[in-house]
PDB file of C-alpha atoms in Angstrom:
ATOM      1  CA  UNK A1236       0.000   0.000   0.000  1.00 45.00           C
ATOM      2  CA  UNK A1237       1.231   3.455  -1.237  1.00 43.00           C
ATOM      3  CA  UNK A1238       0.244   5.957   1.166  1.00 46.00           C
ATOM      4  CA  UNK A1239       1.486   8.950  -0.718  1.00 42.00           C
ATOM      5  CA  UNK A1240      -0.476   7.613  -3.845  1.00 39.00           C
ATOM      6  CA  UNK A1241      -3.721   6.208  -2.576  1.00 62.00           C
ATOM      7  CA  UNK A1242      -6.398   7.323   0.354  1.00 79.00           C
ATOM      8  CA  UNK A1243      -5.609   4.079   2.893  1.00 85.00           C
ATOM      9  CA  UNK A1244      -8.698   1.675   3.705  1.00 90.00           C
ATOM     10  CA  UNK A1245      -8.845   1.025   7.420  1.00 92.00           C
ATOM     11  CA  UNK A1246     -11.233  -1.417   9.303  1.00 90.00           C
ATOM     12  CA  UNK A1247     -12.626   0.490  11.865  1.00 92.00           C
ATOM     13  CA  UNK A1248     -13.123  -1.804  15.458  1.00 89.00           C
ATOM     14  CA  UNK A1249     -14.023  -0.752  18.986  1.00 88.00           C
ATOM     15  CA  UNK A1250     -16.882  -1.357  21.517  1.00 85.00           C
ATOM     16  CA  UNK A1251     -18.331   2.214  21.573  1.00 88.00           C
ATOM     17  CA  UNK A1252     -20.727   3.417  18.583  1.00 88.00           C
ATOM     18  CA  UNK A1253     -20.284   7.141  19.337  1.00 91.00           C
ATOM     19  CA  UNK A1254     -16.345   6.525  19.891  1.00 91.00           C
ATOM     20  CA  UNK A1255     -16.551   4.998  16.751  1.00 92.00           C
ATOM     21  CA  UNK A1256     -18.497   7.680  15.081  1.00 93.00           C
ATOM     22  CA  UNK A1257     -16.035  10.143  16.067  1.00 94.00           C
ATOM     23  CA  UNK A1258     -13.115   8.678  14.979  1.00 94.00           C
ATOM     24  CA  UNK A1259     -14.560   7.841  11.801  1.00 94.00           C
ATOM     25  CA  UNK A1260     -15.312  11.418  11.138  1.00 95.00           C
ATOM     26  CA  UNK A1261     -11.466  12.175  12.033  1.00 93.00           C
ATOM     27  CA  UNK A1262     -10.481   9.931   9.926  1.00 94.00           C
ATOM     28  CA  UNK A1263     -12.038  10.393   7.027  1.00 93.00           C
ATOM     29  CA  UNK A1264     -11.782  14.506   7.179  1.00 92.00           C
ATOM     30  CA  UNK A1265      -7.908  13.327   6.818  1.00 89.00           C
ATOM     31  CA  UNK A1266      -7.984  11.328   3.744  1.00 89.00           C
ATOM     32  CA  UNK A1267      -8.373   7.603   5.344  1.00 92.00           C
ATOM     33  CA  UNK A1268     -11.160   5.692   4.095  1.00 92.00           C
ATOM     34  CA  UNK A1269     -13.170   3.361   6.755  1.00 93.00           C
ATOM     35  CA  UNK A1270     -13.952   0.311   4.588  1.00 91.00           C
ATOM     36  CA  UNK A1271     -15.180  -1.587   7.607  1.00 86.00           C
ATOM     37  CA  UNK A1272     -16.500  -1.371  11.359  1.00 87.00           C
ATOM     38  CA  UNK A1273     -17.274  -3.389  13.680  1.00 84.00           C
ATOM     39  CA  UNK A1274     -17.582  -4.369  17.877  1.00 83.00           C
ATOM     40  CA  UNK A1275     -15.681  -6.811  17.212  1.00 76.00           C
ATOM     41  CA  UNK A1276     -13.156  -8.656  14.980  1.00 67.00           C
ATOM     42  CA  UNK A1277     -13.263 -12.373  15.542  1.00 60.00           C
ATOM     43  CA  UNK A1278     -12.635 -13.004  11.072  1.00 54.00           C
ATOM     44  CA  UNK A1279     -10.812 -11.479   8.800  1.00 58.00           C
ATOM     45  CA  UNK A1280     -12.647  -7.876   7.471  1.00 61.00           C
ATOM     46  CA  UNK A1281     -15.110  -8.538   4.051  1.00 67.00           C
ATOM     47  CA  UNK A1282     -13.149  -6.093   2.411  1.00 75.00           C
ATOM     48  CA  UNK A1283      -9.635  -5.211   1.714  1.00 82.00           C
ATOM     49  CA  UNK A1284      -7.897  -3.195   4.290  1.00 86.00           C
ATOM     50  CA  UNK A1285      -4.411  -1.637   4.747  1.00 89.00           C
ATOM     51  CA  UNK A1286      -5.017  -1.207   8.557  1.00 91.00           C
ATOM     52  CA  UNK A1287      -6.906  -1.849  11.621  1.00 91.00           C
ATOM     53  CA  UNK A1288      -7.528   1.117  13.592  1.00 93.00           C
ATOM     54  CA  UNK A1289      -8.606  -0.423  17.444  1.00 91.00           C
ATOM     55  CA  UNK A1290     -10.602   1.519  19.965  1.00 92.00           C
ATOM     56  CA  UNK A1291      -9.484  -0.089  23.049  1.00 88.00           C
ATOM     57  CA  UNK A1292     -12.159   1.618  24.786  1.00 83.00           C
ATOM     58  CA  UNK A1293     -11.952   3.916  28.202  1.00 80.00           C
ATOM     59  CA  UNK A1294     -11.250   0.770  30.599  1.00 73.00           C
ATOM     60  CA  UNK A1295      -9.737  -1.251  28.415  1.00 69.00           C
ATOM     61  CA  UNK A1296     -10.000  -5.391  28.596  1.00 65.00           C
ATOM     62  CA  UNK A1297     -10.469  -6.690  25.416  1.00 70.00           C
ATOM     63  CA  UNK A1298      -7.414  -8.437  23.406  1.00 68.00           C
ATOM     64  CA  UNK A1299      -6.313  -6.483  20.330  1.00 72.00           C
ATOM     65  CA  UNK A1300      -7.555  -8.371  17.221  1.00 68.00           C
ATOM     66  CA  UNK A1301      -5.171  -9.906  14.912  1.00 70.00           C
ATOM     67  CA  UNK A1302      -5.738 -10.075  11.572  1.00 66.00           C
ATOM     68  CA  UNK A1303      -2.777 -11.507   8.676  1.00 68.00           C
ATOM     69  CA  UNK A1304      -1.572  -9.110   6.519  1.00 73.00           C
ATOM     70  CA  UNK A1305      -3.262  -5.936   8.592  1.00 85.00           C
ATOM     71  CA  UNK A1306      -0.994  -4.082  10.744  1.00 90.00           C
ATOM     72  CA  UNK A1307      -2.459  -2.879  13.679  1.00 90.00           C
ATOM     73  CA  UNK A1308      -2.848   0.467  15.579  1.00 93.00           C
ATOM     74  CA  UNK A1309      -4.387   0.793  18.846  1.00 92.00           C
ATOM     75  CA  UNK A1310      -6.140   3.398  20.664  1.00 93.00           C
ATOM     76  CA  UNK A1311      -5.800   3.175  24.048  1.00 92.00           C
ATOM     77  CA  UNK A1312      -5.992   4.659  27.775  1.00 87.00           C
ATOM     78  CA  UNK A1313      -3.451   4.537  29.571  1.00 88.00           C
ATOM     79  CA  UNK A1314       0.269   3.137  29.367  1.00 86.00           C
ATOM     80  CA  UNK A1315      -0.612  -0.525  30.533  1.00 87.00           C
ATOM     81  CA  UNK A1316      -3.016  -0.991  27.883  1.00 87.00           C
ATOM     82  CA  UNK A1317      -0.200   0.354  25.268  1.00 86.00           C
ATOM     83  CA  UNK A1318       2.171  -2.315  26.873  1.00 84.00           C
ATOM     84  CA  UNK A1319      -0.509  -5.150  25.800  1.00 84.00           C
ATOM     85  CA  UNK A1320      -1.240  -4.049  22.329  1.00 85.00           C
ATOM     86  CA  UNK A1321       2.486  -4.436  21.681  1.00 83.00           C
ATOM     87  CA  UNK A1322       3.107  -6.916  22.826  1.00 79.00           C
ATOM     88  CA  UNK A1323       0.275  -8.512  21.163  1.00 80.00           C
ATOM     89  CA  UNK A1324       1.441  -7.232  17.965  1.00 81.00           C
ATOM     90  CA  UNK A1325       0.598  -3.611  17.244  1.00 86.00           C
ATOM     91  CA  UNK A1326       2.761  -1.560  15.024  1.00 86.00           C
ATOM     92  CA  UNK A1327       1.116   1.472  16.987  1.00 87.00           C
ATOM     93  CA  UNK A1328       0.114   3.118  20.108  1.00 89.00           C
ATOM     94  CA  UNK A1329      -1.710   6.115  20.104  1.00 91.00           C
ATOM     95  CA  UNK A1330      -3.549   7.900  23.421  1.00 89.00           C
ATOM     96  CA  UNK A1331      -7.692   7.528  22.241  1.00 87.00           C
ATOM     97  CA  UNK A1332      -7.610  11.460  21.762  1.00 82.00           C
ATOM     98  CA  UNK A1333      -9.697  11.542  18.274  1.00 73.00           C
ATOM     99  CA  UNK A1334      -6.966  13.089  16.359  1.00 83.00           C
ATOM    100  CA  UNK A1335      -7.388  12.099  12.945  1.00 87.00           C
ATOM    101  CA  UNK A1336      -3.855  13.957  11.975  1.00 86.00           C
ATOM    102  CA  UNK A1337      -2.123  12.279  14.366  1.00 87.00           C
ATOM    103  CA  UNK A1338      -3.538   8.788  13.444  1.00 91.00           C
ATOM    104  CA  UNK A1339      -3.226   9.337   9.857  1.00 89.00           C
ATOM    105  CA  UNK A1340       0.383  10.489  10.107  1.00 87.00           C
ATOM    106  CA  UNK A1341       0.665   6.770  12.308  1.00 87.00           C
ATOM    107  CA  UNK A1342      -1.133   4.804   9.600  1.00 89.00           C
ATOM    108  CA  UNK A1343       1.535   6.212   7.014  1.00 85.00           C
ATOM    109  CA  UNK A1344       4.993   5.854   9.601  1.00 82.00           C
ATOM    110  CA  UNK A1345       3.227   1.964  10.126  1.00 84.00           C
ATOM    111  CA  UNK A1346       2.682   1.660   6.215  1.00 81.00           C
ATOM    112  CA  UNK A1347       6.891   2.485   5.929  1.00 75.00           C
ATOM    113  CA  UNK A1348       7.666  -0.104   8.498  1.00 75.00           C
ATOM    114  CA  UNK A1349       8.290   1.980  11.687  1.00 78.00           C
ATOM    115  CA  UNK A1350       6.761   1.685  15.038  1.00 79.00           C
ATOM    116  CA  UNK A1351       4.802   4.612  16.211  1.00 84.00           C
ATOM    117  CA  UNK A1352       4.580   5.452  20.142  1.00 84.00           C
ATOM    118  CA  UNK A1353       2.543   8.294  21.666  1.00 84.00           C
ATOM    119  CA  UNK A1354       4.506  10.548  24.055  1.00 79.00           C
ATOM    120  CA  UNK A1355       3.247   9.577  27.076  1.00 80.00           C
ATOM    121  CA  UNK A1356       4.140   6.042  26.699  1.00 80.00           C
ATOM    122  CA  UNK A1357       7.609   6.368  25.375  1.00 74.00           C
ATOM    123  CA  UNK A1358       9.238   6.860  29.139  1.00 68.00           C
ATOM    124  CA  UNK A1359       7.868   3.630  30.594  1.00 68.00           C
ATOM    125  CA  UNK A1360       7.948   1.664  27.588  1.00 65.00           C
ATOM    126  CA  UNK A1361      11.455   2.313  26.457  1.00 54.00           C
ATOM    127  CA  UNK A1362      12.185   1.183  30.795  1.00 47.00           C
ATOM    128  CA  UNK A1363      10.549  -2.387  30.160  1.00 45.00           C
ATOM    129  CA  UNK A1364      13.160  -5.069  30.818  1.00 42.00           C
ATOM    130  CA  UNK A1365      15.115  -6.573  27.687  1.00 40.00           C
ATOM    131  CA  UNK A1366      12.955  -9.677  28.128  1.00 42.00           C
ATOM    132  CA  UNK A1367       9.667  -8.027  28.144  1.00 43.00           C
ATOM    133  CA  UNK A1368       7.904  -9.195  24.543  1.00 40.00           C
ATOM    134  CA  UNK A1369       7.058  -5.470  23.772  1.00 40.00           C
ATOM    135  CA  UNK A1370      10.979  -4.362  23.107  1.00 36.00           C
ATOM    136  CA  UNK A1371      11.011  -7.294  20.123  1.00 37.00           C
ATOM    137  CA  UNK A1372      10.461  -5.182  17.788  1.00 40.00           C
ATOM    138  CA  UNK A1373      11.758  -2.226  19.298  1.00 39.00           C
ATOM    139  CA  UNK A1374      13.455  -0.295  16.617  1.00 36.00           C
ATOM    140  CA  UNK A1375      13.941   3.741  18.272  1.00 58.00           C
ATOM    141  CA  UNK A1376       9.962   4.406  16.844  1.00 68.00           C
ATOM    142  CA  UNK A1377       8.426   8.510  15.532  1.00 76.00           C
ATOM    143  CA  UNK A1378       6.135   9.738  18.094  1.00 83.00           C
ATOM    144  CA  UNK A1379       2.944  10.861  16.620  1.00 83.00           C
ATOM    145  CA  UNK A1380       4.161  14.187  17.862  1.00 88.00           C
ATOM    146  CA  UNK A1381       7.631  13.791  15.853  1.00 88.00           C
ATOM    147  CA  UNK A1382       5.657  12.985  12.492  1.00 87.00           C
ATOM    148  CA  UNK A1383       3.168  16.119  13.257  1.00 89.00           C
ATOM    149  CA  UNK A1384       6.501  18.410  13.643  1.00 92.00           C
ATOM    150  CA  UNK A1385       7.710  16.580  10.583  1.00 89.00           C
ATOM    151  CA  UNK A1386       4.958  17.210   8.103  1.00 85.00           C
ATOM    152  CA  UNK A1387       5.843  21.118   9.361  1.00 89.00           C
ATOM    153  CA  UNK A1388       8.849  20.726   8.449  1.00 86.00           C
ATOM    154  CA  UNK A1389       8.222  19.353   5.140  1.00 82.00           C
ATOM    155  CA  UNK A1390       6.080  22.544   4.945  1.00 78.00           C
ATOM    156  CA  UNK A1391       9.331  24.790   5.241  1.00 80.00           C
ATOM    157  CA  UNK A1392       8.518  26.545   8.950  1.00 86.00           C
ATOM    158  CA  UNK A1393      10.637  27.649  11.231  1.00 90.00           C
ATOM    159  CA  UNK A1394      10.706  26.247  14.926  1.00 92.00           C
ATOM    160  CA  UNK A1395       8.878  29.581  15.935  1.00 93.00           C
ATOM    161  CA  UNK A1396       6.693  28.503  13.156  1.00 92.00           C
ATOM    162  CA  UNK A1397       6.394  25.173  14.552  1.00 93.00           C
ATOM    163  CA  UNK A1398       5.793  26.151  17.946  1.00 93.00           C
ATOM    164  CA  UNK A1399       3.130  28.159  17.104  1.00 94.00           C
ATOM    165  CA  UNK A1400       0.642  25.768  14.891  1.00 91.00           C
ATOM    166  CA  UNK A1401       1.085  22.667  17.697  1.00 92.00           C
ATOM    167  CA  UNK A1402       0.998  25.051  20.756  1.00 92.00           C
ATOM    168  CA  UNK A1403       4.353  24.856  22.045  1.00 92.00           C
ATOM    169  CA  UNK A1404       7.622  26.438  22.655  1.00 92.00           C
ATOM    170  CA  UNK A1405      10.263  27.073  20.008  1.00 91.00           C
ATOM    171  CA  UNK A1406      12.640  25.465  22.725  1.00 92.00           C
ATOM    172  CA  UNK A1407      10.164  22.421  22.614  1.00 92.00           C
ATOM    173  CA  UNK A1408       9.804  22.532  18.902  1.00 93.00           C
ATOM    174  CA  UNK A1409      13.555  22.408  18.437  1.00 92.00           C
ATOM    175  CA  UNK A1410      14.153  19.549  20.592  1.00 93.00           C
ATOM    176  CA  UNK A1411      11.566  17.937  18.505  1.00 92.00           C
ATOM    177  CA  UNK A1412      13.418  18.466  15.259  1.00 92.00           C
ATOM    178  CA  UNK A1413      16.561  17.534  16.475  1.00 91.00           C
ATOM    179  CA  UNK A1414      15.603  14.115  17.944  1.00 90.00           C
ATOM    180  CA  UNK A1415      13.834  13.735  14.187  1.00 89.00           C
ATOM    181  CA  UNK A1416      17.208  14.227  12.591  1.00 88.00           C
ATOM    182  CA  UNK A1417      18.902  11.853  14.671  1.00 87.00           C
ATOM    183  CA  UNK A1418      16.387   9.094  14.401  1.00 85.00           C
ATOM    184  CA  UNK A1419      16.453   9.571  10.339  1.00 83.00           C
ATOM    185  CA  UNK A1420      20.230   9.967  10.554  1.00 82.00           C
ATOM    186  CA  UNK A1421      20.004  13.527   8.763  1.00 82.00           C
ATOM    187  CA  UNK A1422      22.320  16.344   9.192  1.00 85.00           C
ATOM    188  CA  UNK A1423      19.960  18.995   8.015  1.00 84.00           C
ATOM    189  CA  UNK A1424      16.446  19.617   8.110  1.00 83.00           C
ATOM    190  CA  UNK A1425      16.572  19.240   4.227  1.00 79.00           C
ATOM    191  CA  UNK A1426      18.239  15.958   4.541  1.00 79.00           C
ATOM    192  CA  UNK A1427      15.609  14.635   7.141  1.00 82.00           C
ATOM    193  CA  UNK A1428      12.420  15.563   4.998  1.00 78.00           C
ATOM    194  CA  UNK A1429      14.199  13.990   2.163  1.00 73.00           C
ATOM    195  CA  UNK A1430      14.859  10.650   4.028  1.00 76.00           C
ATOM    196  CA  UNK A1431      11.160  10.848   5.357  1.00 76.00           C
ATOM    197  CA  UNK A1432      10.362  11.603   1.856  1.00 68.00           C
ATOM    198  CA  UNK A1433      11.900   8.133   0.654  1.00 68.00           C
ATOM    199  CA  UNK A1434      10.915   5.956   3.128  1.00 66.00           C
ATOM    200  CA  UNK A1435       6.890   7.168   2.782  1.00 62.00           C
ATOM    201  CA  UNK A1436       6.367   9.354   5.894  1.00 69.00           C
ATOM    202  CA  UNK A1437       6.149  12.257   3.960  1.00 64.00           C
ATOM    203  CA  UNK A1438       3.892  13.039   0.337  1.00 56.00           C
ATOM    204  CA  UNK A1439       6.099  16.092  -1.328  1.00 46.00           C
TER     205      UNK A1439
END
C-alpha cells in the first residue's frame, strides 16, 4: 500500500458506537477511508484493508484483534493498555484522543515499516526489561508528535513557526526536530524531509 499515492482503507473496530463515530469522522476529514466497522473482529474484514484502527475503549479489557496481513494500531488509555497491544502485535500506540492527523500520520509511519509510540508512553515503555515481549520489535519508533513536527517541516517553517501551529515552545519545537534528525540519521532539516520523503512518511 502506497500511502502517498492512494487514500488508505482502514477497518474500523471498537466497543463504543459514538467513539466509533467520532473517529470515523477524524479519519475520514484526513484522507483515510473506513472500509469496515465493527464491535468486534473475531474473522478477517469482508473487504480489503491496509489497517486496523482499534478503539481499546476507556477501561480497556479486550485483546487487540489480529488479523494476517493488517498491521495494527491501537487506541488506548493509559500506558498498561499500550504495553498489551504491543506486545500482542501492534505496530502502533496512540492515546484515544480523536486526532485524525495524528492517526493518519501513524497509519503512514506503520505503512513504511516503523513503530509509532505516543509521548506519554515512550518513558515507561522504552524502561521495560530486555525480556519483556514489547521491546522485540523495538526499533527507536516517531512519536505521533515527531511525524506532526515533521509534516511542518516538510512545509518549510521555522521552529517559531512550529511552535506556534502545535501550541508549544520554540525550545520544545527544536528539541523535537533535532531528535527527528537523529532518528532519520540527517544532518539537516533538508536531509531529514528527504529521508522521510523516501521511506513514505512524507507526500512532497
Amino acid at each position: 500500500m502506497d500511502f502517498q499515492l492512494d487514500r488508505p482503507r482502514v477497518a474500523l473496530v471498537g466497543p463504543d458506537s459514538l467513539a466509533r463515530a467520532g473517529l470515523r469522522a477524524a479519519l475520514t476529514s484526513h484522507h483515510v477511508e473506513v472500509a469496515s466497522e465493527s464491535v468486534h473482529l473475531e474473522d478477517e474484514p469482508d473487504v480489503r484493508v491496509d489497517a486496523i484502527v482499534w478503539d481499546d475503549g476507556p477501561s480497556g479489557g479486550e485483546p487487540p484483534p489480529r488479523v494476517p496481513g493488517a498491521p495494527l494500531l491501537a487506541l488506548v488509555a493509559d500506558e498498561e493498555r499500550a504495553r498489551v497491544a504491543l506486545a500482542s502485535g501492534a505496530r502502533g500506540v496512540l492515546l484515544r484522543d480523536g486526532d485524525g492527523r495524528r492517526m493518519a500520520a501513524a497509519l503512514a509511519a506503520i505503512d513504511a515499516g516503523l513503530i509509532v509510540v505516543d509521548e506519554p508512553f515512550i518513558e515507561g515503555l522504552v524502561d521495560t526489561p530486555p525480556d519483556d515481549p514489547v521491546t522485540d520489535d523495538w526499533i527507536d519508533p516517531l512519536t505521533a508528535r515527531e511525524l506532526e513536527v515533521l509534516e511542518l517541516m516538510a512545509e518549510g517553517l521555522s521552529n517559531k513557526e512550529i511552535g506556534a501551529q502545535l501550541a508549544i515552545s520554540p525550545h520544545t519545537a527544536k528539541f523535537h526536530v533535532n531528535t527527528i534528525l537523529g532518528k532519520l540519521d540527517a544532518q539537516t532539516r533538508t536531509e531529514a524531509v528527504v529521508r522521510a520523503a523516501r521511506t513514505g512518511l512524507l507526500s512532497l
